[in-house]
Short mmCIF file of C-alpha atoms in Angstrom, two decimals:
data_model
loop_
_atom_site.label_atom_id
_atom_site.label_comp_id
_atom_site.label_asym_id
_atom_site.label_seq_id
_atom_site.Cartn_x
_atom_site.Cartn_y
_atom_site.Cartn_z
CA UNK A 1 -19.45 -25.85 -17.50
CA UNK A 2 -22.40 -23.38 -17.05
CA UNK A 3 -21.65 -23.45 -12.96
CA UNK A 4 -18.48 -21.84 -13.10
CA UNK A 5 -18.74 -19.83 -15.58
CA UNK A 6 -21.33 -17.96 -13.65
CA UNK A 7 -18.87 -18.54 -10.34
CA UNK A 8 -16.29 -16.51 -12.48
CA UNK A 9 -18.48 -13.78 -13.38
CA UNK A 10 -20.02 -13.38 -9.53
CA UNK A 11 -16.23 -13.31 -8.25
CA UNK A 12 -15.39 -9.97 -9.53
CA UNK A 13 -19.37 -8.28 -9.01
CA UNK A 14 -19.15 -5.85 -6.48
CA UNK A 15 -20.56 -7.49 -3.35
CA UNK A 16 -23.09 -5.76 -1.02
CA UNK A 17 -19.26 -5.23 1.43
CA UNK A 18 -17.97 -3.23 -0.88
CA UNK A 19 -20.48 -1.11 -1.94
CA UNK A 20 -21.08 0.03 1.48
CA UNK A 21 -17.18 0.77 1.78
CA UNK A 22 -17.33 2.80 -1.72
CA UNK A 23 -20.24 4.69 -0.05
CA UNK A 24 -18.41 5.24 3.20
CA UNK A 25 -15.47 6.32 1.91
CA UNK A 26 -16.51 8.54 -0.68
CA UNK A 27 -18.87 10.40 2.18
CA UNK A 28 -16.09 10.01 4.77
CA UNK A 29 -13.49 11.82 1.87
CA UNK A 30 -15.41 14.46 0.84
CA UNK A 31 -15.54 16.33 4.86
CA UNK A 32 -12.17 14.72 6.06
CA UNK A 33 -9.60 14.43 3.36
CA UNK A 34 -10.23 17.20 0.01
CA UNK A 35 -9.99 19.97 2.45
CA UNK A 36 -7.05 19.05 3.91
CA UNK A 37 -5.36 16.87 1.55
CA UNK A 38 -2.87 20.12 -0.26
CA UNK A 39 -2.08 21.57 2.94
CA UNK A 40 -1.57 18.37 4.18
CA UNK A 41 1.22 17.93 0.66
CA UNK A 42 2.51 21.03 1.39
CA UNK A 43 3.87 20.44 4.84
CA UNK A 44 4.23 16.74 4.43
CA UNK A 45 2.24 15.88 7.54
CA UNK A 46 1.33 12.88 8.29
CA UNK A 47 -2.48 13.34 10.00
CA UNK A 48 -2.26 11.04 12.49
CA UNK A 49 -5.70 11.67 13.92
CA UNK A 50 -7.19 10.76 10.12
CA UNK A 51 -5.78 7.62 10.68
CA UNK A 52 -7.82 7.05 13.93
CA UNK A 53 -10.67 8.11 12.56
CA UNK A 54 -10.26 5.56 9.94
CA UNK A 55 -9.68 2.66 13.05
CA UNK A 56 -13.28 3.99 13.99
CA UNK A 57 -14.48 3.01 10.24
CA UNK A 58 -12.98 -0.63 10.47
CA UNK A 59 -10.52 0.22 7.82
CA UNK A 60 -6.77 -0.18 9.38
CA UNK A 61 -8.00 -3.89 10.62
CA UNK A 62 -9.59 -4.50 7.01
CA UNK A 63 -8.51 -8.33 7.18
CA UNK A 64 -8.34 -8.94 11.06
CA UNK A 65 -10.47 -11.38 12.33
CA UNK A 66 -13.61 -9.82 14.42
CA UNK A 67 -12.56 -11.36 18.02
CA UNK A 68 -9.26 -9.00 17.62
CA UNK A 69 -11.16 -5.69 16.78
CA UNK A 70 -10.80 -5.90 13.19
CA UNK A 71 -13.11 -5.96 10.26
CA UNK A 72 -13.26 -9.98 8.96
CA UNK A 73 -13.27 -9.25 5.87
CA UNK A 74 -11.31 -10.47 2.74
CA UNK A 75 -9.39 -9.07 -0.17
CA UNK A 76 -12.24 -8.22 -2.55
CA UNK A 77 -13.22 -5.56 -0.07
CA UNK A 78 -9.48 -4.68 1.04
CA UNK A 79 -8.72 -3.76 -2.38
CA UNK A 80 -12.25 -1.54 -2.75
CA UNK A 81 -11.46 0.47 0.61
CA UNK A 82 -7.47 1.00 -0.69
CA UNK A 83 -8.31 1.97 -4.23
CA UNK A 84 -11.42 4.06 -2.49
CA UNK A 85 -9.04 5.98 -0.30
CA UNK A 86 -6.29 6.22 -3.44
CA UNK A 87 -8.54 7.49 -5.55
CA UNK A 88 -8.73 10.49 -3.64
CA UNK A 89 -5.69 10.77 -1.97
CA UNK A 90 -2.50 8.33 -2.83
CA UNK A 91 -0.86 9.29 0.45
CA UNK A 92 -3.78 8.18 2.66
CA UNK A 93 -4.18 4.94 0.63
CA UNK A 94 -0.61 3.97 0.69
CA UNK A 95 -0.45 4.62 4.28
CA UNK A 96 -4.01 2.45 5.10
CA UNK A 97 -2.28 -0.09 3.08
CA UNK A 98 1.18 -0.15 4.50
CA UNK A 99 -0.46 -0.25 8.27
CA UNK A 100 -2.81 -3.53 7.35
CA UNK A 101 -1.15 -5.60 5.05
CA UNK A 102 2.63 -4.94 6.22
CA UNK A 103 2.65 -4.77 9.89
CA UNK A 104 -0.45 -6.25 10.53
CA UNK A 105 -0.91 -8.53 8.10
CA UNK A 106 2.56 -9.95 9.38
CA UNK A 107 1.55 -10.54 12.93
CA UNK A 108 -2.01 -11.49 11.39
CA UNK A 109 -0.20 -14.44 9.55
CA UNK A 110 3.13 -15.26 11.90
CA UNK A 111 2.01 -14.40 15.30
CA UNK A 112 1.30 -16.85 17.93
CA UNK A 113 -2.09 -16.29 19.80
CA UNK A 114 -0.29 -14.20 22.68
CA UNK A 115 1.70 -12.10 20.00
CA UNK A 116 -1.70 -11.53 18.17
CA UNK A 117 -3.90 -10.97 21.17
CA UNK A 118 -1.61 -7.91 22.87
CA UNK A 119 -0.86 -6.39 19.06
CA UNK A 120 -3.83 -6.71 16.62
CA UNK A 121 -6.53 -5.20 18.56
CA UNK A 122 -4.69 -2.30 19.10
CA UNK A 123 -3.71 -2.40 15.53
CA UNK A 124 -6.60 -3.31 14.24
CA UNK A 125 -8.67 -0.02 15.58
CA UNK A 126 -5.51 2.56 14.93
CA UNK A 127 -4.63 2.77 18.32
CA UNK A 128 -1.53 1.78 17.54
CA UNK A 129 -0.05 2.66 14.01
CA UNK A 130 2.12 0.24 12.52
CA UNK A 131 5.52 0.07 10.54
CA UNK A 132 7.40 -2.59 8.87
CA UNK A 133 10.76 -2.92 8.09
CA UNK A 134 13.00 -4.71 5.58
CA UNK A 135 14.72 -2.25 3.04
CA UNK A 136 18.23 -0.99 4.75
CA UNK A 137 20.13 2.23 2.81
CA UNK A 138 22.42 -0.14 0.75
CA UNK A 139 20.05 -3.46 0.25
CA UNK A 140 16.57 -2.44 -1.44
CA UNK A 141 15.44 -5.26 -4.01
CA UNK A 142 18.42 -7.41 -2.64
CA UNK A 143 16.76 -7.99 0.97
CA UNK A 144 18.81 -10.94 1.95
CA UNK A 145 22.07 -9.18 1.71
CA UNK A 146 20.72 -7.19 5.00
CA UNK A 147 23.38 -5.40 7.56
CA UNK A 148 20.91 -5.16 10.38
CA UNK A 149 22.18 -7.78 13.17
CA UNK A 150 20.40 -9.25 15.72
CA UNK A 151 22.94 -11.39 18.10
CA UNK A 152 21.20 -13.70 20.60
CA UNK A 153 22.26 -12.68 24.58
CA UNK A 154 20.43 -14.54 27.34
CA UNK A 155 16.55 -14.21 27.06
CA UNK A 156 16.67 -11.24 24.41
CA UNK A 157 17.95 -10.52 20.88
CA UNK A 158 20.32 -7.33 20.38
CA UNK A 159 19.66 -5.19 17.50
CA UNK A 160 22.50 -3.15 15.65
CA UNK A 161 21.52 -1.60 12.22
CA UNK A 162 19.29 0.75 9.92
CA UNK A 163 16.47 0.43 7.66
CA UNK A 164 15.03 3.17 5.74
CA UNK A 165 12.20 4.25 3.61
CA UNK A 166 9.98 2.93 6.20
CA UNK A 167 6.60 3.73 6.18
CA UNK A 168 5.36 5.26 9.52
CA UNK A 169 8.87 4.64 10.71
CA UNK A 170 8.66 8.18 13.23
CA UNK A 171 4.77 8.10 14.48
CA UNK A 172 4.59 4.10 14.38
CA UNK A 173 3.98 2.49 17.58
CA UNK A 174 5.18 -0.42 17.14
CA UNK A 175 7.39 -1.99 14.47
CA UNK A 176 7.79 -5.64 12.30
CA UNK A 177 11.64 -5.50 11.86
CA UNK A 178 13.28 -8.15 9.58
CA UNK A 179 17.18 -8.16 11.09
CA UNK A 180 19.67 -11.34 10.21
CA UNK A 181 20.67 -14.03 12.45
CA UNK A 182 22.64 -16.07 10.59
CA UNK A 183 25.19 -16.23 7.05
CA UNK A 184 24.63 -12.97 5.17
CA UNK A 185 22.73 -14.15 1.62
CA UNK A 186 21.33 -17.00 3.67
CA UNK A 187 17.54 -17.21 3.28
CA UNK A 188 17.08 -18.59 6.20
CA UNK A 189 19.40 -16.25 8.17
CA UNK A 190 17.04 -13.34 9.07
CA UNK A 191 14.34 -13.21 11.76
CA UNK A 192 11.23 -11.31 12.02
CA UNK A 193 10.68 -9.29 15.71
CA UNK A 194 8.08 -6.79 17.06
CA UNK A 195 9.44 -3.68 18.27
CA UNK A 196 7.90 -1.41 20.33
CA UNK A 197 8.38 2.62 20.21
CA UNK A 198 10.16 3.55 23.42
CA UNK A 199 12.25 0.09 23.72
CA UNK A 200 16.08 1.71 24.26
CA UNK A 201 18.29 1.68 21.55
CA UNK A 202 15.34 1.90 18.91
CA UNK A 203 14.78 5.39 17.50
CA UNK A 204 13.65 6.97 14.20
CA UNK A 205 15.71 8.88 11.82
CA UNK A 206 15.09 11.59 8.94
CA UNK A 207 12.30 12.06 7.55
CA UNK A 208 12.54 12.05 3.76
CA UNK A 209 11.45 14.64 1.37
CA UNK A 210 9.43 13.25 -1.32
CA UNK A 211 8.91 13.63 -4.95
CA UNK A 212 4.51 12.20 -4.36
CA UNK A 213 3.12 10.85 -1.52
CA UNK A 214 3.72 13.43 0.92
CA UNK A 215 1.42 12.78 3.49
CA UNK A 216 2.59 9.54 4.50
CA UNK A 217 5.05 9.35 6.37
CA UNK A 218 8.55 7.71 5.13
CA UNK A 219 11.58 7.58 7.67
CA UNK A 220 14.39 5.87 8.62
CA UNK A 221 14.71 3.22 11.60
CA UNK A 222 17.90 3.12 13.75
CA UNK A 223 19.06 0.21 16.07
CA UNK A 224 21.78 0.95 18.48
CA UNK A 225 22.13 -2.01 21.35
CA UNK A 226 18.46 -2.30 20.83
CA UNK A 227 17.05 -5.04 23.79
CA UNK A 228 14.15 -7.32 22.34
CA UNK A 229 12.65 -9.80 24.59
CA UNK A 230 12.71 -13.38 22.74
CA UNK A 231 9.05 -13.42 23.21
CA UNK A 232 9.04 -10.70 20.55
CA UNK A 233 10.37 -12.95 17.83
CA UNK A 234 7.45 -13.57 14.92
CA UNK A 235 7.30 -17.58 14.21
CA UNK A 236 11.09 -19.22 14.50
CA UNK A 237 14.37 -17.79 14.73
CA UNK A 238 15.43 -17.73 10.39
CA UNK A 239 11.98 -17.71 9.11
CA UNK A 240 12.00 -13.72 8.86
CA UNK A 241 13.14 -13.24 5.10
CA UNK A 242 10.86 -16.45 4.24
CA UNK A 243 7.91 -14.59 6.04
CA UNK A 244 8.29 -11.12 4.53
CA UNK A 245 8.40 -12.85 0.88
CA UNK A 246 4.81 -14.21 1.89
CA UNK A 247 3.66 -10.96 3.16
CA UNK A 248 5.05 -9.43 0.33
CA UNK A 249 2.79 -11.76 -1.85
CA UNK A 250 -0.19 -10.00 -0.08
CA UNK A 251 1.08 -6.54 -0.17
CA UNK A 252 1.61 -6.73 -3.59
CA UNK A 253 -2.34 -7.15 -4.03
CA UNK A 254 -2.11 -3.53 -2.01
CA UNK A 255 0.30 -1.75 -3.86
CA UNK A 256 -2.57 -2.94 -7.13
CA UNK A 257 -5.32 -1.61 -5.62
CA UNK A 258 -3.28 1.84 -4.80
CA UNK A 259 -2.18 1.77 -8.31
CA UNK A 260 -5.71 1.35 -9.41
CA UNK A 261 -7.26 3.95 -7.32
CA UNK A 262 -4.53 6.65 -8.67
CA UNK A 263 -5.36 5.67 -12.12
CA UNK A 264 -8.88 5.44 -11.72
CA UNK A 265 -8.57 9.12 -9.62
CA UNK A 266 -6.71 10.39 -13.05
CA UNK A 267 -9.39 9.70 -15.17
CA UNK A 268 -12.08 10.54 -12.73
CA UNK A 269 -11.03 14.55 -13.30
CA UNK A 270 -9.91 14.27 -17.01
CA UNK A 271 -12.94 13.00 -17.74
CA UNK A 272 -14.84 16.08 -15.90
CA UNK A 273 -12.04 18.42 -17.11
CA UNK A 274 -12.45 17.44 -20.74
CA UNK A 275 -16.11 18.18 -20.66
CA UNK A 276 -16.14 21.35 -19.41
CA UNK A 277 -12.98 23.17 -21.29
CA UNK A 278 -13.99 24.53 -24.43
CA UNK A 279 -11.52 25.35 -27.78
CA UNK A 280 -12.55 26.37 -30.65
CA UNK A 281 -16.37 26.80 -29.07
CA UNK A 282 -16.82 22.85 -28.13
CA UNK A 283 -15.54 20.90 -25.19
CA UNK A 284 -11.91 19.49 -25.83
CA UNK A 285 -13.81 15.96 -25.31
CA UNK A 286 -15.51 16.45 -28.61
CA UNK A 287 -11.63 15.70 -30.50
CA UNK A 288 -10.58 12.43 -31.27
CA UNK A 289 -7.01 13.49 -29.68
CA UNK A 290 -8.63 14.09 -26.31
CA UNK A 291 -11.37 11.39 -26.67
CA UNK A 292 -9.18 8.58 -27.41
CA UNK A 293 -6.96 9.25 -24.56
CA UNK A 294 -9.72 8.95 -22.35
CA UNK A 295 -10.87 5.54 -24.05
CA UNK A 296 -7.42 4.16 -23.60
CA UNK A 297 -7.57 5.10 -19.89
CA UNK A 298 -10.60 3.73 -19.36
CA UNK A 299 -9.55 0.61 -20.43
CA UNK A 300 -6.80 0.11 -18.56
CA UNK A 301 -8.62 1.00 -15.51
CA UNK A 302 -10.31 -2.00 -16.26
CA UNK A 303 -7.72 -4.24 -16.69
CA UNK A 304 -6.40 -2.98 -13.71
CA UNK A 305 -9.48 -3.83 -12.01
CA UNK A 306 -9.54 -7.42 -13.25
CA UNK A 307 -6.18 -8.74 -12.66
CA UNK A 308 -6.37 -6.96 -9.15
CA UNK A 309 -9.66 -8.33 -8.51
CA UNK A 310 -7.92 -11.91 -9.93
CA UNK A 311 -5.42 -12.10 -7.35
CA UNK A 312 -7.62 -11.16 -4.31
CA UNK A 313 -10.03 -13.94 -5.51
CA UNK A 314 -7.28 -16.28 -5.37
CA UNK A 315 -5.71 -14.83 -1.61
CA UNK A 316 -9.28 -15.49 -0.40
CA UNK A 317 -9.29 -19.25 -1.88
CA UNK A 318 -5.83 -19.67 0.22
CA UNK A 319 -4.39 -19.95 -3.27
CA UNK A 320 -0.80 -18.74 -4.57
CA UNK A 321 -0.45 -15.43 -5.76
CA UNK A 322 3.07 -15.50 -6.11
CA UNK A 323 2.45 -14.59 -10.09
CA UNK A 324 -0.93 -12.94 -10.30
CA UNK A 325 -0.01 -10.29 -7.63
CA UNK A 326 2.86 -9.67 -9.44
CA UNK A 327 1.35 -9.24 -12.45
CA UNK A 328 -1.41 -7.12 -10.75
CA UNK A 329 0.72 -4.69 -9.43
CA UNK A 330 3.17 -4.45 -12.30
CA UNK A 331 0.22 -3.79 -14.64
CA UNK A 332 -1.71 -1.76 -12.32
CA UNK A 333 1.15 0.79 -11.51
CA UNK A 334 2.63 1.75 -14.87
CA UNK A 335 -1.29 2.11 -15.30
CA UNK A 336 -1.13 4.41 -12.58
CA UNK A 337 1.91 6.61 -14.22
CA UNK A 338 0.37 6.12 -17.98
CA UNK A 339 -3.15 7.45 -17.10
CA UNK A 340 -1.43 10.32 -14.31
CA UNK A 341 0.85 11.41 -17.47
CA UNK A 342 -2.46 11.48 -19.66
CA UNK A 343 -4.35 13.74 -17.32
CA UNK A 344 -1.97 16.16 -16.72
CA UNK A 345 -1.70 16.28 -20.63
CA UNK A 346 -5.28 16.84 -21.55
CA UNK A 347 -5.40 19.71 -18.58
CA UNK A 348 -2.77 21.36 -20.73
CA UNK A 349 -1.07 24.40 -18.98
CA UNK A 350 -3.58 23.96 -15.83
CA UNK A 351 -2.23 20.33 -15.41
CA UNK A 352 0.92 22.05 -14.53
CA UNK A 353 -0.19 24.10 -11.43
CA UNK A 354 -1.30 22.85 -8.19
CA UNK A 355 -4.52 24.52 -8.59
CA UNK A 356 -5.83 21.46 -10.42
CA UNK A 357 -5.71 18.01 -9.39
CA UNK A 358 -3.62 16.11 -12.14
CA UNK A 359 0.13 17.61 -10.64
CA UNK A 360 -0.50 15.16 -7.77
CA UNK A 361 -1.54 12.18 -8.82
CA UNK A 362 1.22 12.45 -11.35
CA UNK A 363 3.50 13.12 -8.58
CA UNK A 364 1.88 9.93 -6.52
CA UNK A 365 1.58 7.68 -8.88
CA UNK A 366 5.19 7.37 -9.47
CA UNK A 367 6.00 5.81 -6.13
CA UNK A 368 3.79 2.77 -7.40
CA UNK A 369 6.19 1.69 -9.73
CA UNK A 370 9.07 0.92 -6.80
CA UNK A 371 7.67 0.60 -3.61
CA UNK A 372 6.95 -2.87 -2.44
CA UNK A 373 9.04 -4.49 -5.28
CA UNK A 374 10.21 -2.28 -8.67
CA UNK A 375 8.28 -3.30 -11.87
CA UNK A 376 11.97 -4.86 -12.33
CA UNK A 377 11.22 -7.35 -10.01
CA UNK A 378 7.61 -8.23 -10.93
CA UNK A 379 9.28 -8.98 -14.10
CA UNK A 380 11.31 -10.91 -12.81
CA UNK A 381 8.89 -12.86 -10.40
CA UNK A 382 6.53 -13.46 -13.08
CA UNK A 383 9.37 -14.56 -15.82
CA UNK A 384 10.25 -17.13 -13.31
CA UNK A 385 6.93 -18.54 -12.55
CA UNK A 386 6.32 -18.50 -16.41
CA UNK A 387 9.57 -20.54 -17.25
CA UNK A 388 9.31 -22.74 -14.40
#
């Protein structure tokens, strides 16, 4: 009995990994991202060359395997470098996240050795950026009614479609595109192919204009007549919808660990804030009003913390995670939005302007809540696997 308990409690102690990545990002943040990161809001650009300079750190190959380029290491660590990055800037961590456990992680997971030996090292050290696609304009949390075709013609597939809200969709080099193949509705009639930028037919659309999140990138893919070699096809023809549910699993775990760095972020300056600002000739943390806000936050960052830290424990065992992700990122994100709305509160008037910090993790936080699956469908994932 005494053996695991103490196996439990050295699970979710930082390890000597992750301390080093706190470290590295915190140093790394400081000269390359707070400068940068309002103008960067502003204009909505996505800094591409921040994103190599993050390949250089090991972090956009986070879970790749050493002999391709990438990091080796597991979740515990992946969710310390995303909820690092978040905790600064939500645009930068949602991007780092979307490039390794979306398009990477696919090919990580579904790729045959050739498929993983041209794509992940390239990946791996930012290189290449990646995309992934699923959601199409009219089919967001129901994915297997897809409209994107692919129709088989000699040795290549031929694409015809759009998805949107992708991630990296205009500066991506290369794409994981989930198209169908079969009976619409049909779970096994979709197939998962890599798609290279420049391939004919395959171009990006508009860029949207969002509400949080502005730095990374979100735009929509187009497919007209688009050629893709047959060697481009990730694991069998119908697995694709089957796959991105899997990867989806794991990128849940992502989406927690963004959720928790936003929250964590909140507090971080409404703790600092709440210190300093006097009324009535005593900080505003002295009231109960104020000081109980920040207990409640605190708390959730911690419960945050532990069902996130839960679920990469059990990815790392090879375990299921269909539940605990879900829960994980269902929890963690309306923590996100709860402790965002909080900080902006107790900043009063100055949590208003973008002079102070709190507008934009509000404004970030949101996105936490829907991308990746709505906190409608984690409810729903997890009532299932309850009632089962």
């Amino acid at each position: 009995m005494h053996a695991t308990t103490t196996e439990q409690n050295l699970t979710f102690m930082e390890n000597e990994n992750q301390k080093m990545i706190t470290d590295m990002i915190r140093d790394f943040g400081e000269k390359e991202i707070k400068p940068y990161m309002m103008e960067w809001d502003e204009s909505q650009e996505f800094p591409v060359e921040l994103f190599k300079k993050l390949g250089d750190l090991g972090l956009m190959g986070v879970l790749v395997p050493q002999e391709y380029g990438g990091s080796g290491f597991g979740y515990h660590e992946y969710v310390t470098a995303i909820s690092e990055l978040a905790r600064i800037d939500g645009s930068i961590g949602l991007s780092m996240a979307a490039h390794n456990s979306l398009c990477t992680g696919h090919i990580l997971q579904f790729g045959n050795d050739e498929q993983k030996q041209k794509y992940l090292p390239k990946l791996a050290t930012a290189e290449w950026i990646g995309a992934w696609g699923l959601t199409e304009p009219n089919t967001g949390s129901d994915a297997g009614n897809m409209r994107t075709v692919a129709k088989e013609e000699g040795d290549f597939f031929v694409l015809n479609g759009a998805k949107n809200f992708i991630t990296h969709g205009k500066s991506g080099n290369v794409a994981v595109v989930i198209a169908r193949t079969g009976e619409v509705g049909d779970s096994h009639g979709m197939t998962a192919f890599i798609i290279e930028k420049g391939t004919p037919g395959f171009s990006a659309g508009r860029k949207e204009n969002k509400l949080g999140m502005r730095a990374s990138e979100t735009t929509e893919l187009i497919f007209d007549n688009c050629k893709v070699p047959k060697e481009n096809v990730l694991g069998n023809v119908g697995e694709g919808f089957i796959q991105a549910m899997k990867v989806l699993d794991g990128g849940r775990i992502s989406i927690a660990a963004l959720s928790l760095g936003i929250a964590q972020g909140s507090l971080d300056v409404a703790l600092q804030y709440a210190k300093e600002r006097e009324q009535f000739h005593k900080p505003i943390a002295s009231y109960q009003g104020i000081s109980f806000k920040l207990a409640d936050m605190a708390t959730k960052v911690e419960a945050a913390k532990l069902l996130t830290h839960q679920a990469a424990d059990l990815k790392n065992k090879g375990k299921s995670v269909n539940k605990e992700s879900a829960m994980a990122k269902y929890y963690a994100s309306e923590v996100a939005v709860e402790n965002a709305t909080e900080a902006v509160q107790i900043f009063g008037g100055y949590g208003y302007t973008k002079d102070y910090p709190a507008e934009k993790y509000y404004r970030d936080s949101k996105l936490c809540t829907i991308g990746e699956g709505t906190s409608e469908i984690q409810k729903l994932v997890i009532s299932r696997s309850i009632l089962k």
